[in-house]
PDB file of C-alpha atoms and ligand atoms in Angstrom:
ATOM      1  CA  UNK Q 212      93.426 123.621 123.157  1.00 89.00           C
ATOM      2  CA  UNK Q 213      94.137 120.781 120.756  1.00 92.00           C
ATOM      3  CA  UNK Q 214      91.118 119.007 119.313  1.00 94.00           C
ATOM      4  CA  UNK Q 215      91.701 115.250 118.961  1.00 98.00           C
ATOM      5  CA  UNK Q 216      89.489 113.006 116.882  1.00 98.00           C
ATOM      6  CA  UNK Q 217      90.026 109.281 116.486  1.00 98.00           C
ATOM      7  CA  UNK Q 218      88.801 107.629 113.324  1.00 98.00           C
ATOM      8  CA  UNK Q 219      89.218 104.527 111.202  1.00 98.00           C
ATOM      9  CA  UNK Q 220      90.543 104.995 107.690  1.00 98.00           C
ATOM     10  CA  UNK Q 221      93.425 105.263 105.271  1.00 98.00           C
ATOM     11  CA  UNK Q 222      95.637 108.233 106.118  1.00 98.00           C
ATOM     12  CA  UNK Q 223      96.484 108.790 102.440  1.00 98.00           C
ATOM     13  CA  UNK Q 224      92.862 109.978 101.977  1.00 98.00           C
ATOM     14  CA  UNK Q 225      93.224 112.747 104.594  1.00 98.00           C
ATOM     15  CA  UNK Q 226      92.369 116.089 103.071  1.00 98.00           C
ATOM     16  CA  UNK Q 227      94.009 118.637 105.349  1.00 98.00           C
ATOM     17  CA  UNK Q 228      97.228 120.562 105.863  1.00 98.00           C
ATOM     18  CA  UNK Q 229      99.497 117.591 106.623  1.00 99.00           C
ATOM     19  CA  UNK Q 230      99.689 113.891 107.306  1.00 99.00           C
ATOM     20  CA  UNK Q 231     102.385 112.335 109.465  1.00 99.00           C
ATOM     21  CA  UNK Q 232     104.359 109.405 108.079  1.00 98.00           C
ATOM     22  CA  UNK Q 233     105.709 106.648 110.325  1.00 98.00           C
ATOM     23  CA  UNK Q 234     108.898 106.388 108.288  1.00 98.00           C
ATOM     24  CA  UNK Q 235     112.252 104.663 108.791  1.00 98.00           C
ATOM     25  CA  UNK Q 236     115.724 106.216 109.169  1.00 97.00           C
ATOM     26  CA  UNK Q 237     116.376 106.354 105.435  1.00 97.00           C
ATOM     27  CA  UNK Q 238     113.123 108.223 104.644  1.00 98.00           C
ATOM     28  CA  UNK Q 239     113.232 106.380 101.337  1.00 95.00           C
ATOM     29  CA  UNK Q 240     110.046 104.390 101.773  1.00 91.00           C
ATOM     30  CA  UNK Q 241     109.218 101.046 103.309  1.00 92.00           C
ATOM     31  CA  UNK Q 242     106.200  98.919 104.131  1.00 96.00           C
ATOM     32  CA  UNK Q 243     103.023  99.666 106.043  1.00 98.00           C
ATOM     33  CA  UNK Q 244     101.820 103.241 106.192  1.00 98.00           C
ATOM     34  CA  UNK Q 245     105.162 104.494 104.814  1.00 98.00           C
ATOM     35  CA  UNK Q 246     104.747 102.403 101.650  1.00 98.00           C
ATOM     36  CA  UNK Q 247     101.133 103.532 101.252  1.00 98.00           C
ATOM     37  CA  UNK Q 248     102.115 107.211 101.569  1.00 98.00           C
ATOM     38  CA  UNK Q 249     105.005 106.925  99.076  1.00 98.00           C
ATOM     39  CA  UNK Q 250     102.750 105.069  96.644  1.00 98.00           C
ATOM     40  CA  UNK Q 251      99.971 107.658  96.887  1.00 98.00           C
ATOM     41  CA  UNK Q 252     102.270 110.710  96.835  1.00 98.00           C
ATOM     42  CA  UNK Q 253     104.165 109.490  93.750  1.00 98.00           C
ATOM     43  CA  UNK Q 254     107.864 109.318  92.827  1.00 97.00           C
ATOM     44  CA  UNK Q 255     108.530 113.032  93.418  1.00 98.00           C
ATOM     45  CA  UNK Q 256     108.294 112.288  97.144  1.00 98.00           C
ATOM     46  CA  UNK Q 257     111.236 109.917  96.951  1.00 97.00           C
ATOM     47  CA  UNK Q 258     113.312 112.556  95.151  1.00 97.00           C
ATOM     48  CA  UNK Q 259     112.553 115.081  97.883  1.00 98.00           C
ATOM     49  CA  UNK Q 260     113.322 112.571 100.635  1.00 98.00           C
ATOM     50  CA  UNK Q 261     116.714 111.762  99.112  1.00 97.00           C
ATOM     51  CA  UNK Q 262     117.774 115.334  99.855  1.00 97.00           C
ATOM     52  CA  UNK Q 263     116.858 115.150 103.545  1.00 98.00           C
ATOM     53  CA  UNK Q 264     119.763 112.987 104.741  1.00 97.00           C
ATOM     54  CA  UNK Q 265     117.535 110.609 106.651  1.00 98.00           C
ATOM     55  CA  UNK Q 266     115.909 111.176 110.013  1.00 98.00           C
ATOM     56  CA  UNK Q 267     116.768 110.075 113.549  1.00 98.00           C
ATOM     57  CA  UNK Q 268     114.360 108.263 115.839  1.00 98.00           C
ATOM     58  CA  UNK Q 269     111.956 110.737 117.441  1.00 98.00           C
ATOM     59  CA  UNK Q 270     112.804 113.554 115.025  1.00 98.00           C
ATOM     60  CA  UNK Q 271     110.645 114.865 112.182  1.00 98.00           C
ATOM     61  CA  UNK Q 272     111.133 116.384 108.710  1.00 98.00           C
ATOM     62  CA  UNK Q 273     108.753 118.081 106.276  1.00 98.00           C
ATOM     63  CA  UNK Q 274     108.082 117.542 102.575  1.00 98.00           C
ATOM     64  CA  UNK Q 275     105.340 118.512 100.161  1.00 98.00           C
ATOM     65  CA  UNK Q 276     102.404 116.139  99.809  1.00 98.00           C
ATOM     66  CA  UNK Q 277     102.751 115.839  96.003  1.00 98.00           C
ATOM     67  CA  UNK Q 278      99.844 113.730  94.679  1.00 98.00           C
ATOM     68  CA  UNK Q 279      98.220 113.349  98.098  1.00 98.00           C
ATOM     69  CA  UNK Q 280      95.122 115.337  99.010  1.00 98.00           C
ATOM     70  CA  UNK Q 281      97.084 116.608 102.055  1.00 98.00           C
ATOM     71  CA  UNK Q 282      99.385 119.543 101.278  1.00 98.00           C
ATOM     72  CA  UNK Q 283     102.370 118.332 103.299  1.00 99.00           C
ATOM     73  CA  UNK Q 284     103.898 115.226 104.834  1.00 98.00           C
ATOM     74  CA  UNK Q 285     105.686 115.311 108.178  1.00 99.00           C
ATOM     75  CA  UNK Q 286     108.014 112.310 108.299  1.00 98.00           C
ATOM     76  CA  UNK Q 287     108.956 110.955 111.686  1.00 98.00           C
ATOM     77  CA  UNK Q 288     110.749 107.796 112.773  1.00 98.00           C
ATOM     78  CA  UNK Q 289     109.194 105.877 115.637  1.00 98.00           C
ATOM     79  CA  UNK Q 290     111.203 103.684 117.995  1.00 98.00           C
ATOM     80  CA  UNK Q 291     111.539  99.972 117.389  1.00 98.00           C
ATOM     81  CA  UNK Q 292     110.082  98.393 120.549  1.00 98.00           C
ATOM     82  CA  UNK Q 293     112.807  97.241 122.942  1.00 96.00           C
ATOM     83  CA  UNK Q 294     110.793  97.403 126.183  1.00 95.00           C
ATOM     84  CA  UNK Q 295     112.956 100.206 127.604  1.00 94.00           C
ATOM     85  CA  UNK Q 296     112.127 103.664 128.947  1.00 94.00           C
ATOM     86  CA  UNK Q 297     113.799 105.176 125.902  1.00 97.00           C
ATOM     87  CA  UNK Q 298     111.001 103.788 123.712  1.00 98.00           C
ATOM     88  CA  UNK Q 299     108.374 105.894 125.460  1.00 98.00           C
ATOM     89  CA  UNK Q 300     110.504 109.050 125.330  1.00 98.00           C
ATOM     90  CA  UNK Q 301     111.229 108.594 121.643  1.00 98.00           C
ATOM     91  CA  UNK Q 302     107.598 107.828 120.823  1.00 98.00           C
ATOM     92  CA  UNK Q 303     106.467 111.004 122.609  1.00 98.00           C
ATOM     93  CA  UNK Q 304     109.176 112.942 120.753  1.00 98.00           C
ATOM     94  CA  UNK Q 305     107.706 111.787 117.418  1.00 99.00           C
ATOM     95  CA  UNK Q 306     104.317 113.296 118.240  1.00 99.00           C
ATOM     96  CA  UNK Q 307     105.819 116.432 119.801  1.00 98.00           C
ATOM     97  CA  UNK Q 308     108.278 117.159 116.988  1.00 98.00           C
ATOM     98  CA  UNK Q 309     105.649 116.550 114.308  1.00 99.00           C
ATOM     99  CA  UNK Q 310     103.261 118.928 116.095  1.00 98.00           C
ATOM    100  CA  UNK Q 311     106.047 121.491 116.445  1.00 98.00           C
ATOM    101  CA  UNK Q 312     106.618 121.483 112.673  1.00 98.00           C
ATOM    102  CA  UNK Q 313     102.847 121.743 112.079  1.00 98.00           C
ATOM    103  CA  UNK Q 314     102.481 124.712 114.406  1.00 98.00           C
ATOM    104  CA  UNK Q 315     105.587 126.456 113.030  1.00 98.00           C
ATOM    105  CA  UNK Q 316     104.064 126.277 109.553  1.00 98.00           C
ATOM    106  CA  UNK Q 317     100.661 127.479 110.665  1.00 98.00           C
ATOM    107  CA  UNK Q 318      98.907 124.191 109.904  1.00 98.00           C
ATOM    108  CA  UNK Q 319      95.383 123.907 111.274  1.00 98.00           C
ATOM    109  CA  UNK Q 320      94.589 120.252 110.520  1.00 98.00           C
ATOM    110  CA  UNK Q 321      96.912 117.248 110.680  1.00 98.00           C
ATOM    111  CA  UNK Q 322      96.539 113.482 110.808  1.00 99.00           C
ATOM    112  CA  UNK Q 323      98.701 110.919 112.606  1.00 99.00           C
ATOM    113  CA  UNK Q 324      98.906 107.179 112.038  1.00 99.00           C
ATOM    114  CA  UNK Q 325      99.533 104.860 114.970  1.00 99.00           C
ATOM    115  CA  UNK Q 326     103.311 105.320 115.049  1.00 99.00           C
ATOM    116  CA  UNK Q 327     105.468 102.251 115.859  1.00 98.00           C
ATOM    117  CA  UNK Q 328     102.588  99.830 116.531  1.00 98.00           C
ATOM    118  CA  UNK Q 329     102.964  97.938 113.254  1.00 98.00           C
ATOM    119  CA  UNK Q 330     106.295  96.550 112.052  1.00 98.00           C
ATOM    120  CA  UNK Q 331     108.139  98.320 114.887  1.00 98.00           C
ATOM    121  CA  UNK Q 332     106.270  96.200 117.435  1.00 98.00           C
ATOM    122  CA  UNK Q 333     105.279  98.785 120.051  1.00 98.00           C
ATOM    123  CA  UNK Q 334     102.385  97.287 122.083  1.00 98.00           C
ATOM    124  CA  UNK Q 335      99.236  99.203 121.174  1.00 98.00           C
ATOM    125  CA  UNK Q 336      97.948  99.461 124.747  1.00 98.00           C
ATOM    126  CA  UNK Q 337     101.208 101.151 125.755  1.00 98.00           C
ATOM    127  CA  UNK Q 338     101.688 103.345 122.680  1.00 98.00           C
ATOM    128  CA  UNK Q 339      98.132 104.758 122.622  1.00 98.00           C
ATOM    129  CA  UNK Q 340      98.207 106.489 126.054  1.00 98.00           C
ATOM    130  CA  UNK Q 341     101.602 108.044 125.241  1.00 98.00           C
ATOM    131  CA  UNK Q 342     100.310 109.354 121.914  1.00 98.00           C
ATOM    132  CA  UNK Q 343      97.073 110.723 123.385  1.00 98.00           C
ATOM    133  CA  UNK Q 344      98.792 112.417 126.328  1.00 98.00           C
ATOM    134  CA  UNK Q 345     101.534 113.970 124.193  1.00 98.00           C
ATOM    135  CA  UNK Q 346      99.055 115.304 121.640  1.00 98.00           C
ATOM    136  CA  UNK Q 347      96.613 116.714 124.210  1.00 97.00           C
ATOM    137  CA  UNK Q 348      99.343 118.369 126.265  1.00 97.00           C
ATOM    138  CA  UNK Q 349     100.835 120.136 123.264  1.00 98.00           C
ATOM    139  CA  UNK Q 350     100.106 123.859 123.485  1.00 96.00           C
ATOM    140  CA  UNK Q 351      98.216 124.621 120.278  1.00 96.00           C
ATOM    141  CA  UNK Q 352      94.696 124.850 118.856  1.00 95.00           C
ATOM    142  CA  UNK Q 353      95.408 122.591 115.892  1.00 97.00           C
ATOM    143  CA  UNK Q 354      92.847 119.896 114.954  1.00 98.00           C
ATOM    144  CA  UNK Q 355      94.445 116.449 115.123  1.00 98.00           C
ATOM    145  CA  UNK Q 356      92.982 113.279 113.627  1.00 98.00           C
ATOM    146  CA  UNK Q 357      94.338 109.882 114.663  1.00 98.00           C
ATOM    147  CA  UNK Q 358      93.671 107.847 111.552  1.00 98.00           C
ATOM    148  CA  UNK Q 359      93.644 104.192 112.569  1.00 98.00           C
ATOM    149  CA  UNK Q 360      93.771 101.478 109.948  1.00 98.00           C
ATOM    150  CA  UNK Q 361      91.616  99.006 111.858  1.00 98.00           C
ATOM    151  CA  UNK Q 362      89.027  98.825 114.610  1.00 98.00           C
ATOM    152  CA  UNK Q 363      91.372  97.296 117.184  1.00 98.00           C
ATOM    153  CA  UNK Q 364      93.733 100.256 116.835  1.00 98.00           C
ATOM    154  CA  UNK Q 365      90.923 102.818 116.966  1.00 98.00           C
ATOM    155  CA  UNK Q 366      89.528 101.124 120.105  1.00 98.00           C
ATOM    156  CA  UNK Q 367      92.899 101.389 121.849  1.00 98.00           C
ATOM    157  CA  UNK Q 368      93.173 105.132 121.110  1.00 98.00           C
ATOM    158  CA  UNK Q 369      89.535 105.714 122.069  1.00 98.00           C
ATOM    159  CA  UNK Q 370      90.166 103.968 125.388  1.00 98.00           C
ATOM    160  CA  UNK Q 371      93.330 105.972 125.958  1.00 98.00           C
ATOM    161  CA  UNK Q 372      91.415 109.195 125.261  1.00 98.00           C
ATOM    162  CA  UNK Q 373      88.626 108.260 127.680  1.00 97.00           C
ATOM    163  CA  UNK Q 374      91.165 107.365 130.377  1.00 97.00           C
ATOM    164  CA  UNK Q 375      93.044 110.609 129.847  1.00 96.00           C
ATOM    165  CA  UNK Q 376      89.859 112.663 130.054  1.00 94.00           C
ATOM    166  CA  UNK Q 377      88.755 110.907 133.231  1.00 93.00           C
ATOM    167  CA  UNK Q 378      92.118 111.518 134.831  1.00 87.00           C
ATOM    168  CA  UNK Q 379      93.742 108.068 134.713  1.00 69.00           C
TER     169      UNK Q 379
HETATM  170  P1  ADP C 199     105.799 101.257 112.231  1.00 82.65           P
HETATM  171  O1  ADP C 199     106.991 100.750 111.456  1.00 82.65           O
HETATM  172  O2  ADP C 199     106.018 102.653 112.795  1.00 82.65           O
HETATM  173  O3  ADP C 199     105.308 100.274 113.233  1.00 82.65           O
HETATM  174  P2  ADP C 199     103.681 100.517 110.311  1.00 82.65           P
HETATM  175  O4  ADP C 199     103.368 101.187 109.032  1.00 82.65           O
HETATM  176  O5  ADP C 199     104.199  99.113 110.266  1.00 82.65           O
HETATM  177  O6  ADP C 199     104.675 101.507 111.108  1.00 82.65           O
HETATM  178  O7  ADP C 199     102.380 100.517 111.226  1.00 82.65           O
HETATM  179  C1  ADP C 199     101.906 101.649 111.909  1.00 82.65           C
HETATM  180  C2  ADP C 199     100.387 101.666 111.887  1.00 82.65           C
HETATM  181  O8  ADP C 199      99.944 102.182 110.629  1.00 82.65           O
HETATM  182  C3  ADP C 199      99.717 100.290 112.035  1.00 82.65           C
HETATM  183  O9  ADP C 199      98.617 100.418 112.918  1.00 82.65           O
HETATM  184  C4  ADP C 199      99.231 100.000 110.613  1.00 82.65           C
HETATM  185  O10 ADP C 199      98.085  99.156 110.618  1.00 82.65           O
HETATM  186  C5  ADP C 199      98.869 101.388 110.161  1.00 82.65           C
HETATM  187  N1  ADP C 199      98.705 101.621 108.717  1.00 82.65           N
HETATM  188  C6  ADP C 199      99.194 100.919 107.662  1.00 82.65           C
HETATM  189  N2  ADP C 199      98.793 101.485 106.505  1.00 82.65           N
HETATM  190  C7  ADP C 199      98.042 102.577 106.831  1.00 82.65           C
HETATM  191  C8  ADP C 199      97.321 103.584 106.115  1.00 82.65           C
HETATM  192  N3  ADP C 199      97.306 103.605 104.772  1.00 82.65           N
HETATM  193  N4  ADP C 199      96.655 104.549 106.821  1.00 82.65           N
HETATM  194  C9  ADP C 199      96.658 104.560 108.159  1.00 82.65           C
HETATM  195  N5  ADP C 199      97.308 103.653 108.902  1.00 82.65           N
HETATM  196  C10 ADP C 199      97.993 102.678 108.256  1.00 82.65           C
END
């Protein structure tokens, strides 16, 4: 079974097999967590990303971690919030496809940021239960950390985890 831990921190400090990047279609860097990851990984990351031909919403692609403490980066592109059913499907696909890459490479420890709830505008109280459910229902024994940048975000994921565990 997947082990899920929710914590507050900067995902670029995660010292494990892989961190997940909430990237954009170009994979060439942006603001928020994407900018922080590109900054911490160094310019070699951008060179690697240029060879990937971008990434579609809900899909995921792997690169090395370069100067990061984490060995690899799994880049995924969250949906921009449009208040449609597609948003939820695509958001779940981000978590599922990132986990699939992690499992296929034998990773034991990975960290996710709160995908889509920053610049992409996905309401936190709707994104968190989707993330928690998708992670916990993924068939694997990988250890997953949700690394939240602030307390409000961590609270939302903690609540979603408690609700999931109590059957809501
Ligand atoms: P998106 O475009 O998918 O919404 P953002 O980067 O704008 O992505 O925001 C996603 C989440 O990542 C937000 O909760 C934001 O506060 C958080 N975040 C920003 N920088 C970091 C970081 N260094 N580590 C972890 N989370 C971060």
